Amino acid sequence: MDNIRSRELFDRARKLIPGGVNSPARAWTSVGGTPLFFNRAAGSRIWDEDGNELIDYVCSWGPMILGHAHPAVLAAVQEAAARGTSYGAPTAAEVRMAELVVEAVPSIEMVRFVSSGTEATMSALRLARAYTGRNKIMKFVGGYHGHDDALLVSAGSAAAGHGIPDSAGVHPGYARDTLIAPYNDLPSVRKLFGENRGQIAGIIVEPVAGNMGVVTPEPGFLEGLRALTEDDGALLIFDEVISGFRVALGGAQSLYGVMPDVTCLGKIVGGGLPVGAYGASAEIMGTVAPLGPMYQAGTLSGNPVAMAAGVATIEELRKPGVYEELDRKGAALAEGLASAFAGAEVPARVNRVGSLLTVFFTGDPVTDMESASATDRDRFGKFFHAIVEEGVYPPPSQFEAWFVSLAHSDQDIADTVASAKKALSAI
Ligand code: HOZ
């Protein structure tokens, strides 16, 4: 596959932008090679600067659940933009967005919109500290919640892929107040509560982990976190930036029936534009300024163009049968990939919830960051390059999720499975 334009652009970019990218996950560091530079996308397809067409399973790392350039989203964005792109004042669009979020997500009574998932998690931690009057936070090894200082400790996603799960530059005071447990390991969580009784403001957890690759919560894990936080007076914070509006309209909390105190949203909620959100009961959200003493603000928060994209996306997702369709497509892809890998020299397995999945090259269950890290990542890198050559674009790291959209056709999925077979035989 020709990538001359991408290589030229990457050379120029590296002189101007650290690593040539504006977010490390895009740099292909853990798989090697030159990242493709894209300039167009529609439906399930994305085209690079050299004109190569690929079936896209990155989907902008999750937001494009309807597929790229969905007509309803484009129309809403164009209509909103024509009325001005930002006012720095309240709008009807953000009220409609808030109504849609509150209707969809069972534990949210009030919501505040911000501009990214990182802002959502950062604000949720501040809220937990303000509401409880405590300082410590618990997170999980391989949990990635954006680049807030307190959460760049044992982080997953590109931080793990680049070998810097504990970022430089984080104030030791923040890191000291961040407690770490392995995902799916309730005894470790219980032990930390025992050692820090009455000091933990909250646990932040991805209810379906998406940043060590997809790792599902084992039966009883989320329920156990709910019981332990309630018992200690700490808040349970679900980071649903990936799982929100993805695994169900109401997110993982509605799928598993476990209600957090605070929910963080991002990605899909903005329909491909920069939106994050955090929400909780009216009582907890009463802590947030101007109602309460916890300050949080943003010039572009609730931006009218971004709200229009979010509203249009959620309206589409509310249509009957959408999540059944996403689950059917996710299952077809996961089963097809598993059959393509059956009998291969290195065993592989697929972790999946709905339209969210990850391929791991291992014969063992992947239940946490330790087991995800022990898989054959070298083979993943080779498989990645081989399947890109076949016209399929999966995430360029083992520690990320594949995203299936409503625009992926049955033929796309069949072609992807055929490409996976060819890619395997080439490595
Ligand atoms: N937030 C995504 C992590 N799974 C990747 C996007 C990025 O870091 O650029």
mmCIF file of C-alpha atoms in Angstrom, residues 49-234:
data_model
loop_
_atom_site.group_PDB
_atom_site.id
_atom_site.type_symbol
_atom_site.label_atom_id
_atom_site.label_comp_id
_atom_site.label_asym_id
_atom_site.label_seq_id
_atom_site.Cartn_x
_atom_site.Cartn_y
_atom_site.Cartn_z
ATOM 1 C CA GLU A 49 -3.918 11.150 1.944
ATOM 2 C CA ASP A 50 -2.635 8.648 -0.656
ATOM 3 C CA GLY A 51 -6.206 7.714 -1.573
ATOM 4 C CA ASN A 52 -6.214 4.309 0.159
ATOM 5 C CA GLU A 53 -9.714 3.270 1.298
ATOM 6 C CA LEU A 54 -10.000 1.345 4.572
ATOM 7 C CA ILE A 55 -12.838 -0.141 6.627
ATOM 8 C CA ASP A 56 -12.515 1.891 9.815
ATOM 9 C CA TYR A 57 -12.760 0.263 13.262
ATOM 10 C CA VAL A 58 -11.126 3.168 15.120
ATOM 11 C CA CYS A 59 -14.170 5.374 14.446
ATOM 12 C CA SER A 60 -12.325 8.329 16.014
ATOM 13 C CA TRP A 61 -11.761 6.129 19.121
ATOM 14 C CA GLY A 62 -15.484 5.676 19.639
ATOM 15 C CA PRO A 63 -17.582 8.737 18.821
ATOM 16 C CA MET A 64 -18.626 7.725 15.289
ATOM 17 C CA ILE A 65 -21.226 5.142 16.335
ATOM 18 C CA LEU A 66 -23.527 6.166 13.464
ATOM 19 C CA GLY A 67 -20.641 5.971 10.984
ATOM 20 C CA HIS A 68 -18.756 8.912 9.506
ATOM 21 C CA ALA A 69 -20.491 11.974 8.063
ATOM 22 C CA HIS A 70 -23.972 10.794 9.032
ATOM 23 C CA PRO A 71 -26.499 12.979 7.123
ATOM 24 C CA ALA A 72 -28.566 13.867 10.231
ATOM 25 C CA VAL A 73 -25.462 14.956 12.151
ATOM 26 C CA LEU A 74 -24.051 16.925 9.217
ATOM 27 C CA ALA A 75 -27.370 18.718 8.697
ATOM 28 C CA ALA A 76 -27.624 19.612 12.402
ATOM 29 C CA VAL A 77 -24.019 20.889 12.511
ATOM 30 C CA GLN A 78 -24.433 22.951 9.351
ATOM 31 C CA GLU A 79 -27.699 24.448 10.548
ATOM 32 C CA ALA A 80 -26.221 25.334 13.963
ATOM 33 C CA ALA A 81 -22.966 26.729 12.520
ATOM 34 C CA ALA A 82 -24.897 29.007 10.179
ATOM 35 C CA ARG A 83 -26.407 30.658 13.279
ATOM 36 C CA GLY A 84 -22.943 31.359 14.753
ATOM 37 C CA THR A 85 -20.384 28.959 16.211
ATOM 38 C CA SER A 86 -20.142 30.142 19.822
ATOM 39 C CA TYR A 87 -21.946 32.624 22.077
ATOM 40 C CA GLY A 88 -20.542 31.918 25.548
ATOM 41 C CA ALA A 89 -24.128 32.045 26.811
ATOM 42 C CA PRO A 90 -26.928 29.545 27.469
ATOM 43 C CA THR A 91 -28.762 27.970 24.510
ATOM 44 C CA ALA A 92 -31.830 25.821 23.853
ATOM 45 C CA ALA A 93 -29.552 23.128 22.362
ATOM 46 C CA GLU A 94 -27.782 22.470 25.657
ATOM 47 C CA VAL A 95 -31.122 22.199 27.470
ATOM 48 C CA ARG A 96 -32.268 19.595 24.913
ATOM 49 C CA MET A 97 -28.933 17.773 25.276
ATOM 50 C CA ALA A 98 -29.313 17.720 29.059
ATOM 51 C CA GLU A 99 -32.853 16.330 28.734
ATOM 52 C CA LEU A 100 -31.619 13.572 26.414
ATOM 53 C CA VAL A 101 -28.751 12.612 28.750
ATOM 54 C CA VAL A 102 -30.945 12.602 31.863
ATOM 55 C CA GLU A 103 -33.584 10.490 30.095
ATOM 56 C CA ALA A 104 -31.001 7.993 28.834
ATOM 57 C CA VAL A 105 -28.592 7.529 31.747
ATOM 58 C CA PRO A 106 -30.422 6.133 34.783
ATOM 59 C CA SER A 107 -28.234 7.564 37.578
ATOM 60 C CA ILE A 108 -28.019 11.125 36.193
ATOM 61 C CA GLU A 109 -30.476 13.777 37.403
ATOM 62 C CA MET A 110 -28.340 16.805 36.513
ATOM 63 C CA VAL A 111 -25.483 17.118 34.056
ATOM 64 C CA ARG A 112 -22.730 19.630 33.279
ATOM 65 C CA PHE A 113 -21.249 19.712 29.755
ATOM 66 C CA VAL A 114 -17.530 20.230 29.219
ATOM 67 C CA SER A 115 -15.322 19.887 26.131
ATOM 68 C CA SER A 116 -13.568 16.508 26.567
ATOM 69 C CA GLY A 117 -13.598 13.239 28.485
ATOM 70 C CA THR A 118 -10.517 14.388 30.393
ATOM 71 C CA GLU A 119 -12.373 17.467 31.618
ATOM 72 C CA ALA A 120 -15.258 15.229 32.653
ATOM 73 C CA THR A 121 -13.114 12.869 34.766
ATOM 74 C CA MET A 122 -11.021 15.711 36.202
ATOM 75 C CA SER A 123 -14.194 17.522 37.261
ATOM 76 C CA ALA A 124 -15.743 14.311 38.629
ATOM 77 C CA LEU A 125 -12.748 13.825 40.939
ATOM 78 C CA ARG A 126 -12.999 17.415 42.128
ATOM 79 C CA LEU A 127 -16.704 16.884 42.713
ATOM 80 C CA ALA A 128 -16.075 13.704 44.725
ATOM 81 C CA ARG A 129 -13.512 15.526 46.879
ATOM 82 C CA ALA A 130 -15.754 18.557 47.339
ATOM 83 C CA TYR A 131 -18.819 16.472 48.195
ATOM 84 C CA THR A 132 -17.125 14.062 50.623
ATOM 85 C CA GLY A 133 -14.471 16.392 52.079
ATOM 86 C CA ARG A 134 -11.918 13.611 51.516
ATOM 87 C CA ASN A 135 -8.784 13.577 49.350
ATOM 88 C CA LYS A 136 -7.911 10.043 48.254
ATOM 89 C CA ILE A 137 -9.056 8.494 44.989
ATOM 90 C CA MET A 138 -8.911 4.868 43.920
ATOM 91 C CA LYS A 139 -8.383 3.756 40.332
ATOM 92 C CA PHE A 140 -7.444 0.518 38.610
ATOM 93 C CA VAL A 141 -4.221 -0.602 36.953
ATOM 94 C CA GLY A 142 -4.637 -0.045 33.209
ATOM 95 C CA GLY A 143 -7.664 2.202 33.753
ATOM 96 C CA TYR A 144 -7.297 5.291 31.575
ATOM 97 C CA HIS A 145 -9.383 8.347 32.359
ATOM 98 C CA GLY A 146 -7.746 11.029 30.247
ATOM 99 C CA HIS A 147 -4.697 13.036 31.180
ATOM 100 C CA ASP A 148 -5.679 14.531 34.535
ATOM 101 C CA ASP A 149 -2.645 14.522 36.862
ATOM 102 C CA ALA A 150 -4.242 12.403 39.579
ATOM 103 C CA LEU A 151 -5.165 9.720 37.059
ATOM 104 C CA LEU A 152 -1.911 9.343 35.096
ATOM 105 C CA VAL A 153 -0.846 6.660 37.542
ATOM 106 C CA SER A 154 -0.721 3.032 36.316
ATOM 107 C CA ALA A 155 -2.641 4.300 33.287
ATOM 108 C CA GLY A 156 -3.692 2.265 30.241
ATOM 109 C CA SER A 157 -4.314 3.317 26.628
ATOM 110 C CA ALA A 158 -1.427 5.086 24.883
ATOM 111 C CA ALA A 159 0.254 5.846 28.227
ATOM 112 C CA ALA A 160 0.761 2.088 28.640
ATOM 113 C CA GLY A 161 1.503 1.620 24.938
ATOM 114 C CA HIS A 162 4.298 4.180 25.169
ATOM 115 C CA GLY A 163 5.661 2.612 28.364
ATOM 116 C CA ILE A 164 4.776 5.640 30.530
ATOM 117 C CA PRO A 165 1.817 4.514 32.667
ATOM 118 C CA ASP A 166 3.139 6.846 35.400
ATOM 119 C CA SER A 167 3.635 10.140 33.596
ATOM 120 C CA ALA A 168 6.522 12.465 34.362
ATOM 121 C CA GLY A 169 5.477 15.855 35.656
ATOM 122 C CA VAL A 170 2.692 14.652 37.935
ATOM 123 C CA HIS A 171 2.957 16.351 41.318
ATOM 124 C CA PRO A 172 3.918 13.667 43.872
ATOM 125 C CA GLY A 173 1.121 14.938 46.119
ATOM 126 C CA TYR A 174 -1.500 13.963 43.540
ATOM 127 C CA ALA A 175 0.021 10.549 42.900
ATOM 128 C CA ARG A 176 0.314 9.902 46.664
ATOM 129 C CA ASP A 177 -3.426 10.328 47.059
ATOM 130 C CA THR A 178 -4.221 7.954 44.176
ATOM 131 C CA LEU A 179 -4.661 4.363 45.350
ATOM 132 C CA ILE A 180 -4.325 1.574 42.806
ATOM 133 C CA ALA A 181 -5.933 -1.863 42.616
ATOM 134 C CA PRO A 182 -5.965 -4.508 39.860
ATOM 135 C CA TYR A 183 -9.168 -4.510 37.750
ATOM 136 C CA ASN A 184 -11.667 -7.242 38.661
ATOM 137 C CA ASP A 185 -9.921 -7.764 42.031
ATOM 138 C CA LEU A 186 -12.402 -7.011 44.814
ATOM 139 C CA PRO A 187 -10.206 -8.343 47.658
ATOM 140 C CA SER A 188 -7.556 -5.704 46.784
ATOM 141 C CA VAL A 189 -10.209 -2.984 46.807
ATOM 142 C CA ARG A 190 -11.518 -4.200 50.160
ATOM 143 C CA LYS A 191 -7.985 -4.175 51.581
ATOM 144 C CA LEU A 192 -7.396 -0.580 50.423
ATOM 145 C CA PHE A 193 -10.655 0.528 52.044
ATOM 146 C CA GLY A 194 -9.534 -1.207 55.246
ATOM 147 C CA GLU A 195 -6.236 0.688 55.208
ATOM 148 C CA ASN A 196 -7.791 4.060 54.298
ATOM 149 C CA ARG A 197 -11.097 4.018 56.173
ATOM 150 C CA GLY A 198 -13.028 7.303 55.795
ATOM 151 C CA GLN A 199 -10.325 8.870 53.602
ATOM 152 C CA ILE A 200 -11.349 7.822 50.089
ATOM 153 C CA ALA A 201 -13.426 10.381 48.179
ATOM 154 C CA GLY A 202 -14.248 7.983 45.387
ATOM 155 C CA ILE A 203 -13.400 5.072 43.138
ATOM 156 C CA ILE A 204 -13.165 5.859 39.421
ATOM 157 C CA VAL A 205 -13.640 2.854 37.173
ATOM 158 C CA GLU A 206 -14.433 2.065 33.565
ATOM 159 C CA PRO A 207 -17.405 -0.287 34.063
ATOM 160 C CA VAL A 208 -16.282 -1.976 30.837
ATOM 161 C CA ALA A 209 -12.541 -1.407 30.633
ATOM 162 C CA GLY A 210 -11.574 -0.111 27.196
ATOM 163 C CA ASN A 211 -8.018 1.063 27.646
ATOM 164 C CA MET A 212 -6.225 -2.207 28.354
ATOM 165 C CA GLY A 213 -8.078 -3.448 25.325
ATOM 166 C CA VAL A 214 -11.654 -4.424 26.124
ATOM 167 C CA VAL A 215 -11.889 -6.192 29.483
ATOM 168 C CA THR A 216 -15.312 -7.029 30.862
ATOM 169 C CA PRO A 217 -16.277 -6.702 34.523
ATOM 170 C CA GLU A 218 -16.502 -10.134 36.128
ATOM 171 C CA PRO A 219 -19.853 -11.001 37.727
ATOM 172 C CA GLY A 220 -20.051 -9.278 41.118
ATOM 173 C CA PHE A 221 -17.173 -6.837 40.516
ATOM 174 C CA LEU A 222 -19.245 -3.702 39.902
ATOM 175 C CA GLU A 223 -21.766 -4.749 42.558
ATOM 176 C CA GLY A 224 -18.870 -5.204 45.007
ATOM 177 C CA LEU A 225 -17.524 -1.718 44.244
ATOM 178 C CA ARG A 226 -21.013 -0.307 44.833
ATOM 179 C CA ALA A 227 -21.316 -2.047 48.200
ATOM 180 C CA LEU A 228 -17.802 -1.094 49.398
ATOM 181 C CA THR A 229 -18.166 2.585 48.437
ATOM 182 C CA GLU A 230 -21.584 2.814 50.063
ATOM 183 C CA ASP A 231 -20.274 1.191 53.222
ATOM 184 C CA ASP A 232 -17.376 3.676 53.474
ATOM 185 C CA GLY A 233 -19.243 6.819 52.360
ATOM 186 C CA ALA A 234 -17.087 7.146 49.216
#
